[in-house]
Short mmCIF file of C-alpha atoms and ligand atoms in Angstrom, two decimals:
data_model
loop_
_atom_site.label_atom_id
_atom_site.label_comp_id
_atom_site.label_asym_id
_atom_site.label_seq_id
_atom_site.Cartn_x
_atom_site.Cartn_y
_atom_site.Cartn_z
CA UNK A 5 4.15 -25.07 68.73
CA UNK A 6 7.60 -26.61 68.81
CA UNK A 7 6.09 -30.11 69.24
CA UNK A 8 4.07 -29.31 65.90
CA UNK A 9 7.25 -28.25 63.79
CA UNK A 10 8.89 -31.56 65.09
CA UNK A 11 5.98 -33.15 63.41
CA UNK A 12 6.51 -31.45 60.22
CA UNK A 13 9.90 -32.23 60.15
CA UNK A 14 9.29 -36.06 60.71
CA UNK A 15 7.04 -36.34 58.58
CA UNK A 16 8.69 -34.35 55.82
CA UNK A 17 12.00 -36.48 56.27
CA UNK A 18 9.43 -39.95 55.92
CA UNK A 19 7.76 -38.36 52.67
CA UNK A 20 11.20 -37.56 51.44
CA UNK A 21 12.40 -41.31 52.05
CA UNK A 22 9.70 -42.78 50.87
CA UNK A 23 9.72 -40.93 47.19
CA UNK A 24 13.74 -41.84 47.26
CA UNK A 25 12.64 -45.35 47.87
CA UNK A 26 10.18 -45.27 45.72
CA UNK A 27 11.96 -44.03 42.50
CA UNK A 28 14.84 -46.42 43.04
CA UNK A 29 11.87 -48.98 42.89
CA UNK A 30 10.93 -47.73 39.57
CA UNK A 31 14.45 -47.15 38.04
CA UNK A 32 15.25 -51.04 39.61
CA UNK A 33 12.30 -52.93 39.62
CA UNK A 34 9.96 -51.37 37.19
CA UNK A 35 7.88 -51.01 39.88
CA UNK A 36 6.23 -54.44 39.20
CA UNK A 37 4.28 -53.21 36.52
CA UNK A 38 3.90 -56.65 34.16
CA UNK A 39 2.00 -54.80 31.31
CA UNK A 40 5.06 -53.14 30.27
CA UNK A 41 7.20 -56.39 30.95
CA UNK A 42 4.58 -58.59 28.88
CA UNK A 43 4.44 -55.68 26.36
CA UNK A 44 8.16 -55.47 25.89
CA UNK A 45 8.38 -59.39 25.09
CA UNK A 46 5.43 -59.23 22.67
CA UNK A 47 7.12 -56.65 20.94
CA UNK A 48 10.46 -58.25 20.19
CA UNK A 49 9.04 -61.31 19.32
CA UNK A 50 6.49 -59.76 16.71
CA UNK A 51 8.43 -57.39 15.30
CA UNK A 52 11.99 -59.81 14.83
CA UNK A 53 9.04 -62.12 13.24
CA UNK A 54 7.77 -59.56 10.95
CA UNK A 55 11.44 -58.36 10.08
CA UNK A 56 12.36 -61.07 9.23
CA UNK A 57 8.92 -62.27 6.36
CA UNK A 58 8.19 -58.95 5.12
CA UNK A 59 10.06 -56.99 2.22
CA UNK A 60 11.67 -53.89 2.66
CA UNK A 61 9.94 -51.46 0.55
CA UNK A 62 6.37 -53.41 1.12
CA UNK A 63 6.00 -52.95 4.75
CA UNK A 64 3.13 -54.47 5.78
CA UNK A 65 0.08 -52.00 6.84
CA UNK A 66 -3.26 -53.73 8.11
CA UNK A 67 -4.44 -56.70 7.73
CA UNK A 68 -7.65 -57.53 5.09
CA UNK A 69 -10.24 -58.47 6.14
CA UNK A 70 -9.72 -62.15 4.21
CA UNK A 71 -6.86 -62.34 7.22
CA UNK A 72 -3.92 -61.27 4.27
CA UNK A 73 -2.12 -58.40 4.88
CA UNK A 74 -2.12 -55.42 3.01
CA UNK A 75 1.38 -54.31 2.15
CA UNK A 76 2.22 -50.53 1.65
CA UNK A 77 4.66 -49.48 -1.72
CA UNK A 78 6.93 -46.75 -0.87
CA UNK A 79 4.64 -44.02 -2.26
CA UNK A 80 1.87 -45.06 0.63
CA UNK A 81 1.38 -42.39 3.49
CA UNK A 82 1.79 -45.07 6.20
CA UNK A 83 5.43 -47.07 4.76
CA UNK A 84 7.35 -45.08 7.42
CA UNK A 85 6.34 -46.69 10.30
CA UNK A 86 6.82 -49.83 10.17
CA UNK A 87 10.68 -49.05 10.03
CA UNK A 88 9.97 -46.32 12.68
CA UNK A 89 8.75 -49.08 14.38
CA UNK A 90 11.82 -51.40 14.57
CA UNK A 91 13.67 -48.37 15.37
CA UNK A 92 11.57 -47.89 18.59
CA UNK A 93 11.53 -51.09 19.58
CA UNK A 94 15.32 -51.03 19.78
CA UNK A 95 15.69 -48.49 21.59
CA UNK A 96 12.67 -50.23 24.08
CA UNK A 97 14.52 -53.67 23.84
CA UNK A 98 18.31 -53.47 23.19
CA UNK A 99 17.73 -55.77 20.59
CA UNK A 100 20.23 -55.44 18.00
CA UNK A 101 18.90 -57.75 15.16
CA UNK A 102 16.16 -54.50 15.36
CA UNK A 103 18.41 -52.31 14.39
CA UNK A 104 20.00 -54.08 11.71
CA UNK A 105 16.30 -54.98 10.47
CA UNK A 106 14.93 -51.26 10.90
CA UNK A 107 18.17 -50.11 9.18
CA UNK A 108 17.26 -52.03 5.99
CA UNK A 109 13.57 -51.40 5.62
CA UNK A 110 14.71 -47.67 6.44
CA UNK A 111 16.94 -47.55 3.39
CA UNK A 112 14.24 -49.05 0.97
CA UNK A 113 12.82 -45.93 1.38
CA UNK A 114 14.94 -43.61 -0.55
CA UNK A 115 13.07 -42.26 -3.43
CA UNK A 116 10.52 -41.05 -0.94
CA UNK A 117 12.83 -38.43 -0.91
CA UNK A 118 11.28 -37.40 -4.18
CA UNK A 119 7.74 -37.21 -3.62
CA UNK A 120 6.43 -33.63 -3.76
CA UNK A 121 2.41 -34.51 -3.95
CA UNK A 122 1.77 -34.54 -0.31
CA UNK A 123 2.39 -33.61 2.98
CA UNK A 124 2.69 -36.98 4.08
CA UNK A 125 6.47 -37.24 3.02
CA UNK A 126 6.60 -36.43 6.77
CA UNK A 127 5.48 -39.28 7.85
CA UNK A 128 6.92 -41.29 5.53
CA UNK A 129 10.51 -39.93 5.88
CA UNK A 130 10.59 -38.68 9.55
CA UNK A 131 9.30 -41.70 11.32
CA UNK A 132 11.85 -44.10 9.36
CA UNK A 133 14.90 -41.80 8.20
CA UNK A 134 14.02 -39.45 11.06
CA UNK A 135 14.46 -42.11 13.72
CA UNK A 136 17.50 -43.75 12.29
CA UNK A 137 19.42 -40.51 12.35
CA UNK A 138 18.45 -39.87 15.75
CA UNK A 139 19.10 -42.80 16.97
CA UNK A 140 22.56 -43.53 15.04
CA UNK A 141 23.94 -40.55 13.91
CA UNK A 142 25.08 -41.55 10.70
CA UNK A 143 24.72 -38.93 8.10
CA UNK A 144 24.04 -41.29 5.01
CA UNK A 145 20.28 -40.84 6.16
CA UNK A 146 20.92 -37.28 6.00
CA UNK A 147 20.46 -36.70 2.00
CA UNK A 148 16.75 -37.72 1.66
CA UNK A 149 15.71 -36.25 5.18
CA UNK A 150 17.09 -32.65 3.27
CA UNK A 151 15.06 -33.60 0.07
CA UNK A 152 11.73 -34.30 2.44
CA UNK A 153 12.30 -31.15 4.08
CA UNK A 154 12.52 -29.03 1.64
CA UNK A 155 9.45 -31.09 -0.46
CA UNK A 156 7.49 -30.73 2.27
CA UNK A 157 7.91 -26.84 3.05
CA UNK A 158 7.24 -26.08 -0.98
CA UNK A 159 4.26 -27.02 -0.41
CA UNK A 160 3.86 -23.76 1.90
CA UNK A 161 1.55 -20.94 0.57
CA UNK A 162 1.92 -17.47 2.15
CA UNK A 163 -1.69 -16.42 0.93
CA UNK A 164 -3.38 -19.09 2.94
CA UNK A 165 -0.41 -19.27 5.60
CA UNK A 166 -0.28 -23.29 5.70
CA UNK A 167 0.46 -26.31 3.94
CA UNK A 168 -1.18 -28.10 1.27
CA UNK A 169 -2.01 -31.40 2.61
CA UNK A 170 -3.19 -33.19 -0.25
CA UNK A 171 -3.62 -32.75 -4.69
CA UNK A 172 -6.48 -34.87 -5.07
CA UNK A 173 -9.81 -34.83 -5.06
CA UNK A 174 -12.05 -32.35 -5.87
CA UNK A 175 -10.85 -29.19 -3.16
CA UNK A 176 -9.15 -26.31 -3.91
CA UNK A 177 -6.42 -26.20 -1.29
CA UNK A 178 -7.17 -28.53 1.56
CA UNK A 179 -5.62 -28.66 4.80
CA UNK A 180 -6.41 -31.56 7.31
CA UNK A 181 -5.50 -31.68 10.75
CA UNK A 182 -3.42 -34.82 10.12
CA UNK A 183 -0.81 -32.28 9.01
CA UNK A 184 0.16 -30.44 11.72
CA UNK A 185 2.01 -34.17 12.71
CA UNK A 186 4.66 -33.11 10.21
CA UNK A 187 5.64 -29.47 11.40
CA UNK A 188 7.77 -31.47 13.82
CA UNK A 189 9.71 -32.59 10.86
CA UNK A 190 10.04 -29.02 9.70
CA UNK A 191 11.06 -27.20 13.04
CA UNK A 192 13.95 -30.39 13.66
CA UNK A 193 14.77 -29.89 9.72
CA UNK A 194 15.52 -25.90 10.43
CA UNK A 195 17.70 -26.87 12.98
CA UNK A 196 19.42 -29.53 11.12
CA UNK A 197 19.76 -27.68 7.97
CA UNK A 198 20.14 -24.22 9.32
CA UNK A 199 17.08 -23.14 6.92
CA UNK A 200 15.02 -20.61 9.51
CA UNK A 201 12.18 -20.50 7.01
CA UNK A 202 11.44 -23.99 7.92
CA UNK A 203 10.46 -22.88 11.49
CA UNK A 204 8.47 -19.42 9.93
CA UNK A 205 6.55 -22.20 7.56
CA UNK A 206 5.62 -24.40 10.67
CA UNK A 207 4.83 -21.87 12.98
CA UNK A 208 2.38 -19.88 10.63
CA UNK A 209 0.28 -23.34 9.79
CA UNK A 210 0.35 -23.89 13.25
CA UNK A 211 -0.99 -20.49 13.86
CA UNK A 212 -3.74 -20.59 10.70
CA UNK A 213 -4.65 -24.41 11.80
CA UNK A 214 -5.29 -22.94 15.05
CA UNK A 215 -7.71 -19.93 13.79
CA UNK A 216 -9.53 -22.09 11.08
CA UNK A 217 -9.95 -25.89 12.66
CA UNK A 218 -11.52 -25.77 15.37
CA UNK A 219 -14.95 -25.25 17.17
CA UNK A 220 -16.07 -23.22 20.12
CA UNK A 221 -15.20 -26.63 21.91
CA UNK A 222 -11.98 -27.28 20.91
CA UNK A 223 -13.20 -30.34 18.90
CA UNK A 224 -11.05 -30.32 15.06
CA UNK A 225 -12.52 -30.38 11.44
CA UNK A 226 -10.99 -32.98 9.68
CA UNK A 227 -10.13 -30.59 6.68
CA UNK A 228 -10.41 -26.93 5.78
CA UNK A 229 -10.57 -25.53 2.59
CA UNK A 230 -9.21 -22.44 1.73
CA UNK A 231 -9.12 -20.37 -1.77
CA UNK A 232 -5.42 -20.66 -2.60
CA UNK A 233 -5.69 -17.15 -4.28
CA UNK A 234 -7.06 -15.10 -1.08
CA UNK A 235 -6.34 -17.52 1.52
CA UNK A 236 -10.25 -17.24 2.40
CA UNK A 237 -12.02 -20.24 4.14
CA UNK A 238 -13.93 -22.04 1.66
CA UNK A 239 -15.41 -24.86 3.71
CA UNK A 240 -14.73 -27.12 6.74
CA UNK A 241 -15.45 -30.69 5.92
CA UNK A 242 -14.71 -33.69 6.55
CA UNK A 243 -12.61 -36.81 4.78
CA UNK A 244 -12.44 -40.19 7.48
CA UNK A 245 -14.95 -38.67 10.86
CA UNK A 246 -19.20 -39.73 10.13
CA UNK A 247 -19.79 -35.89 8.99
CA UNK A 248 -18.77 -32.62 8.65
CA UNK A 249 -19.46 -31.66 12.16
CA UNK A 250 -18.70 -34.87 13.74
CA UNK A 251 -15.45 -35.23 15.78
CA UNK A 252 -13.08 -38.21 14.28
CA UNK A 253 -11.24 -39.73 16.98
CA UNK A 254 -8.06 -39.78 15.39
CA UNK A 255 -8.10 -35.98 14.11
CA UNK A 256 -8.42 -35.41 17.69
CA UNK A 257 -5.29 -37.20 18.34
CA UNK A 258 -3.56 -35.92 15.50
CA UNK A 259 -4.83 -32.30 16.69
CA UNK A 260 -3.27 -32.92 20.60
CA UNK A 261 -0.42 -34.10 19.38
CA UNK A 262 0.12 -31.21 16.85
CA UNK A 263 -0.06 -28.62 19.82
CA UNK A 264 1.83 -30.27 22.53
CA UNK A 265 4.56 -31.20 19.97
CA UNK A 266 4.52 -27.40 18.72
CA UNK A 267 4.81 -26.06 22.22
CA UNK A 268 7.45 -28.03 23.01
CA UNK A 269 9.73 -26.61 20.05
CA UNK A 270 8.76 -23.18 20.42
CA UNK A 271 7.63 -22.45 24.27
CA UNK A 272 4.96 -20.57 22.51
CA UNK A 273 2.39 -20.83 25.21
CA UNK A 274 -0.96 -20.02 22.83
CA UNK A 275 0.62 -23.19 21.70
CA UNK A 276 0.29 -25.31 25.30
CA UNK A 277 -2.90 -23.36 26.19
CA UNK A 278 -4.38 -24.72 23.08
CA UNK A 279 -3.08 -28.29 23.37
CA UNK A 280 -4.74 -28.40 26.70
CA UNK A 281 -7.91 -27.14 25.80
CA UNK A 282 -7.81 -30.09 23.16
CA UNK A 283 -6.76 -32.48 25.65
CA UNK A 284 -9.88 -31.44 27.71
CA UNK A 285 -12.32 -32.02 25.03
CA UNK A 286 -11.07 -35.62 24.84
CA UNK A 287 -10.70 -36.81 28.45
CA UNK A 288 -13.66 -35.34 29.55
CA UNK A 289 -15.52 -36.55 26.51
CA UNK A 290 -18.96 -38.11 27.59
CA UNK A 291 -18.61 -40.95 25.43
CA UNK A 292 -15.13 -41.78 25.84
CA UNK A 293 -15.60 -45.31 27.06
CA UNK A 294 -14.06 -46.50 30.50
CA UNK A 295 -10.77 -48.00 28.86
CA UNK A 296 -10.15 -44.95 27.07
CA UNK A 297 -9.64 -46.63 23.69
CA UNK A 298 -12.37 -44.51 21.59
CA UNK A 299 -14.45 -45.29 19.09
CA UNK A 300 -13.75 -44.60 15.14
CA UNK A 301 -15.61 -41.16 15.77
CA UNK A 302 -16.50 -39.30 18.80
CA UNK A 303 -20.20 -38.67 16.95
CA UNK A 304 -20.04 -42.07 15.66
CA UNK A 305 -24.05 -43.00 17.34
CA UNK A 306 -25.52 -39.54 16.27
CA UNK A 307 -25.21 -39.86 13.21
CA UNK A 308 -25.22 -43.99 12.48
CA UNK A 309 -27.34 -46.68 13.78
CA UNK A 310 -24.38 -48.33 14.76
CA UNK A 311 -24.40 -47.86 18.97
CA UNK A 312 -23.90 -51.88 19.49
CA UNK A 313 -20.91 -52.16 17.13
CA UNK A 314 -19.32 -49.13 16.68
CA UNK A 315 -15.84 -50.44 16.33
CA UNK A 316 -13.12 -48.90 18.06
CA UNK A 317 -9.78 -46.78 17.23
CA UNK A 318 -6.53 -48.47 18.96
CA UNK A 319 -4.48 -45.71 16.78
CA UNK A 320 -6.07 -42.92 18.26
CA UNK A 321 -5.63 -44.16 21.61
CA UNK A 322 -2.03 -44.58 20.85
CA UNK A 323 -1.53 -40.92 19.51
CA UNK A 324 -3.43 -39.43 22.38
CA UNK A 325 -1.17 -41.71 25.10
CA UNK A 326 1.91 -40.68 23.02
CA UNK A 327 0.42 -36.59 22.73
CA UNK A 328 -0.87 -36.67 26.38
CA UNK A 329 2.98 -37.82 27.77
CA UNK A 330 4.50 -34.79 26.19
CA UNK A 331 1.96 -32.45 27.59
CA UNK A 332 2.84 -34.27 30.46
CA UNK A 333 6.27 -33.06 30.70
CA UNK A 334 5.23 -29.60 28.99
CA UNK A 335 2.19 -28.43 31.51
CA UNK A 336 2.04 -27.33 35.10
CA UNK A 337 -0.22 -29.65 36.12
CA UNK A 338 0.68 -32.32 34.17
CA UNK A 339 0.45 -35.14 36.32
CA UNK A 340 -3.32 -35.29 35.00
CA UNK A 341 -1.70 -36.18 31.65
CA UNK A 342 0.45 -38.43 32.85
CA UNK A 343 -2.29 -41.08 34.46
CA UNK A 344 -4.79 -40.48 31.36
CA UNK A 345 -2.05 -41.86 29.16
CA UNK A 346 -0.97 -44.66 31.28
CA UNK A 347 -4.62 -45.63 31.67
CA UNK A 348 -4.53 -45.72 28.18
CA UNK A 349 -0.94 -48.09 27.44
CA UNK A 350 -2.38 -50.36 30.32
CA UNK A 351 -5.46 -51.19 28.01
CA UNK A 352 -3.66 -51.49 24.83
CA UNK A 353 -1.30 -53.49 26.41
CA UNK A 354 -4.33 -55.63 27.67
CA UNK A 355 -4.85 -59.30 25.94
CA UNK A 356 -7.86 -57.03 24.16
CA UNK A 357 -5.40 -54.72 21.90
CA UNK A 358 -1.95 -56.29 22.75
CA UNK A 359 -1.56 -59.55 20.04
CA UNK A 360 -0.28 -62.53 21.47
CA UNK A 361 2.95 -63.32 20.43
CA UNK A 362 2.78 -65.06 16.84
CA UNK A 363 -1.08 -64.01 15.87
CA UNK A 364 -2.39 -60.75 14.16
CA UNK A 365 -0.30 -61.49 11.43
CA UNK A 366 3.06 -59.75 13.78
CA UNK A 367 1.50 -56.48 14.12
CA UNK A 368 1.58 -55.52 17.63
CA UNK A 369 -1.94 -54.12 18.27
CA UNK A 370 -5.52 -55.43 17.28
CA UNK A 371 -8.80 -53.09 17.22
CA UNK A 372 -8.08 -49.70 14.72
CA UNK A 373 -9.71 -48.33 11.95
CA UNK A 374 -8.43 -46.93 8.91
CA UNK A 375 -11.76 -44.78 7.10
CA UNK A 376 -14.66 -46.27 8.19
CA UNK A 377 -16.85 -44.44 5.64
CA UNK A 378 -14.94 -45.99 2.74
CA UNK A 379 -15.41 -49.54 3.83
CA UNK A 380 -11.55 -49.42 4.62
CA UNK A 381 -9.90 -51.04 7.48
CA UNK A 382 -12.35 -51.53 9.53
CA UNK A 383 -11.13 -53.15 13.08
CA UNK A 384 -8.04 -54.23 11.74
CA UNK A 385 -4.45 -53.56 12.61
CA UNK A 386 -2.50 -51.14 11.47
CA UNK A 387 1.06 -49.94 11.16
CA UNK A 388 0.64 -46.28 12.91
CA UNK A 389 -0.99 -47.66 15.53
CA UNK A 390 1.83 -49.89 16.45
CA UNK A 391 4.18 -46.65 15.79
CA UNK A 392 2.44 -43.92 18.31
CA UNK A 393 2.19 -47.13 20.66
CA UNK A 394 5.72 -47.94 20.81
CA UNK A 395 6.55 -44.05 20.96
CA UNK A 396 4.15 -43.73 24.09
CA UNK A 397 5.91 -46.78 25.27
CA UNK A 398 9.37 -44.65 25.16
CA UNK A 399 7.83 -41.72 26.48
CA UNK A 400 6.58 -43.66 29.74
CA UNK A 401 9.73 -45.08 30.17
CA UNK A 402 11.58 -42.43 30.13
CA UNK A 403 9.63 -40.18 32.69
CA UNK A 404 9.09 -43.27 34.88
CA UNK A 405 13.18 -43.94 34.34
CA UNK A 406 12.39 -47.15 33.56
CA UNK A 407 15.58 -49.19 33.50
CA UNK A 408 15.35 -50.98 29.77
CA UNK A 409 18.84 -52.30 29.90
CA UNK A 410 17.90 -54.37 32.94
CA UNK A 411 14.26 -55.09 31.62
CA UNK A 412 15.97 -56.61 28.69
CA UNK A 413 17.81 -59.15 30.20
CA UNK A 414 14.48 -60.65 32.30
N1 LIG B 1 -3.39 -39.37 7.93
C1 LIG B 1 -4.41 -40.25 7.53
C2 LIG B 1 -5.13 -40.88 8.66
O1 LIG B 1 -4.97 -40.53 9.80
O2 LIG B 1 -5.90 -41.79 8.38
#
């Protein structure tokens, strides 16, 4: 008996030394892990590169399939990362030329403030404008983050109890999943801004997304489309996944993200239950493939003859690493998170995703698509992929207290 609790006790006091030793490791050494090293140095080089040949206010966005890149006007849905971009890779590198660099393409970006057609000011403003204020504190990026805000929650409609996503096309009042990315805009805005109707406007699309989107196995539609008049459910459809029942890989990202981001601004646990439940449909997915970079759409070889070269989605990798390190920090058992994602960041930062340094015309990752169906960026870069990447990046930094000071002076 006694000679048993010594035993505990010894080996209790080793465990305990060897998880101090171990986390000084990873806050001092990065625990030798060379992907992130490799990653970090790809980064600055391609992004100072890119700062430095593309215009502010026509960030680049993919690349063509002739090999040119396709640059984004400020009115595009995507212009916001590429300055969200440089803003994370400062904060991953120390490097201050990215500041000055993200600073200006940020500020090109000003009349977004204007746009009311679309709920994709929230990209657009609170992955460039949003970042810089975070990261700076300087209120001149204050004025158009107000403007977005309040653009985006007009766009609220109590009958229906979300957001309009989109005015185009031929639906009444669509809502895609893709949207609830920019409640997180709304719930820092009501902060921000003391305006508490901000927070009432993101939870309740939160809450309808959550009744209307999904199926019995916590796979997402791509859009919903309700009768702006009663607020009834007039279809479920899709816009970028191979049909309307099919599962597009980066809805189911979007959708992941959407909860665990949601959860961790309201502690509403229906929020964290259902974020989980999502995250279960996609690791467990039977056609996931081993280096957990998906394919365009989960469905993709029911419904094409495509099985050989069904292309795969780097972006929605990168929003499920990014989604699946928040959970991470949100859920009991979140170590399960944890691993999944940095199974993930180890194969994009593999030489198969990662770019070498001066190729892929400076974006960071290879291997996305845009909307396969539309003949549209088909295995190409593209600028949100390089945005969730770098965000993940941050996230798995900071919970593996990753020292980037020191890892910027290697
Ligand atoms: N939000 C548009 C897309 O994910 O392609």
């Amino acid at each position: 008996m006694y000679y048993n609790s010594f035993l505990s006790k010894v080996s209790l006091f080793v465990l305990v030394v060897l998880q101090l030793s171990s986390s000084k490791i990873l806050a001092n050494e990065n625990n030798g892990e060379q992907w992130f090293l490799n990653s970090i140095k790809t980064i600055t080089y391609q992004l100072n590169k890119a700062a430095s040949i593309y215009t502010p206010g026509k960030n680049p966005r993919s690349v063509n399939p002739d090999g040119t890149v396709r640059v984004a006007p400020y009115r595009d849905w995507t212009t916001g990362f590429f300055p969200g971009s440089l803003w994370y890779a400062y904060e991953l590198t120390n490097d201050n030329n990215l500041a000055l660099q993200a600073k200006r393409f940020t500020l090109a970006l000003d009349s977004v403030r204007y746009i009311k057609d679309t709920h994709d000011v929230g990209f657009m403003l609170y992955c460039s404008y949003g970042n810089a204020y975070r990261i700076t504190g300087d209120k001149m990026y204050l004025p158009a983050l107000k403007d977005g805000a309040s653009n985006l929650a007009s766009r609220f409609n109590p009958k229906v109890g979300a957001i309009r996503s989109w005015d185009f096309y031929w639906w009444n009042y669509p809502v895609i999943i893709d949207n609830m990315m920019n409640l997180e805009y709304l719930y820092w805005a009501a902060k921000e801004f003391q305006q508490d109707a901000y927070k009432d406007v993101a939870n309740a699309h939160a809450l309808t997304t959550l009744k209307n989107h999904f199926r019995k196995d916590y796979s997402s539609y791509h859009v919903v489309d309700y009768s702006p008049t009663s607020g009834n459910v007039l279809a479920k459809r899709t816009h970028q996944g191979v049909t309307d029942e099919s599962s597009w890989a980066r809805g189911q990202g979007w959708a992941v993200y959407g909860y665990a981001m949601c959860y961790a601004n309201t502690k509403n646990p229906k929020f964290l239950q259902h974020a989980e439940h999502i995250a279960k449909f996609i690791m467990n997915h039977p056609r996931m493939p081993k280096d957990k970079v998906p394919v365009w759409d989960f469905d993709v070889h029911n419904a094409m003859d495509v099985e050989e070269k069904a292309p795969r989605d780097a972006s929605a990798a990168a929003v499920i690493a990014s989604a699946l390190l928040e959970l991470s920090a949100q859920a009991k058992d979140g170590d399960k998170y944890f691993r999944y994602a940095e199974d993930i960041l180890k194969s994009l930062s593999s030489e198969e995703y990662l770019a070498k340094p001066g190729s892929n015309q400076y974006f960071i990752l290879k291997h996305s698509v845009g909307a396969f169906l539309y003949n549209s960026e088909i295995d190409t870069p593209l600028n949100y992929a390089d945005y969730y990447y770098l965000e993940a990046l941050k996230r798995y930094a900071q919970i593996k207290k990753i020292d980037l000071d020191k890892l910027a002076n290697r």
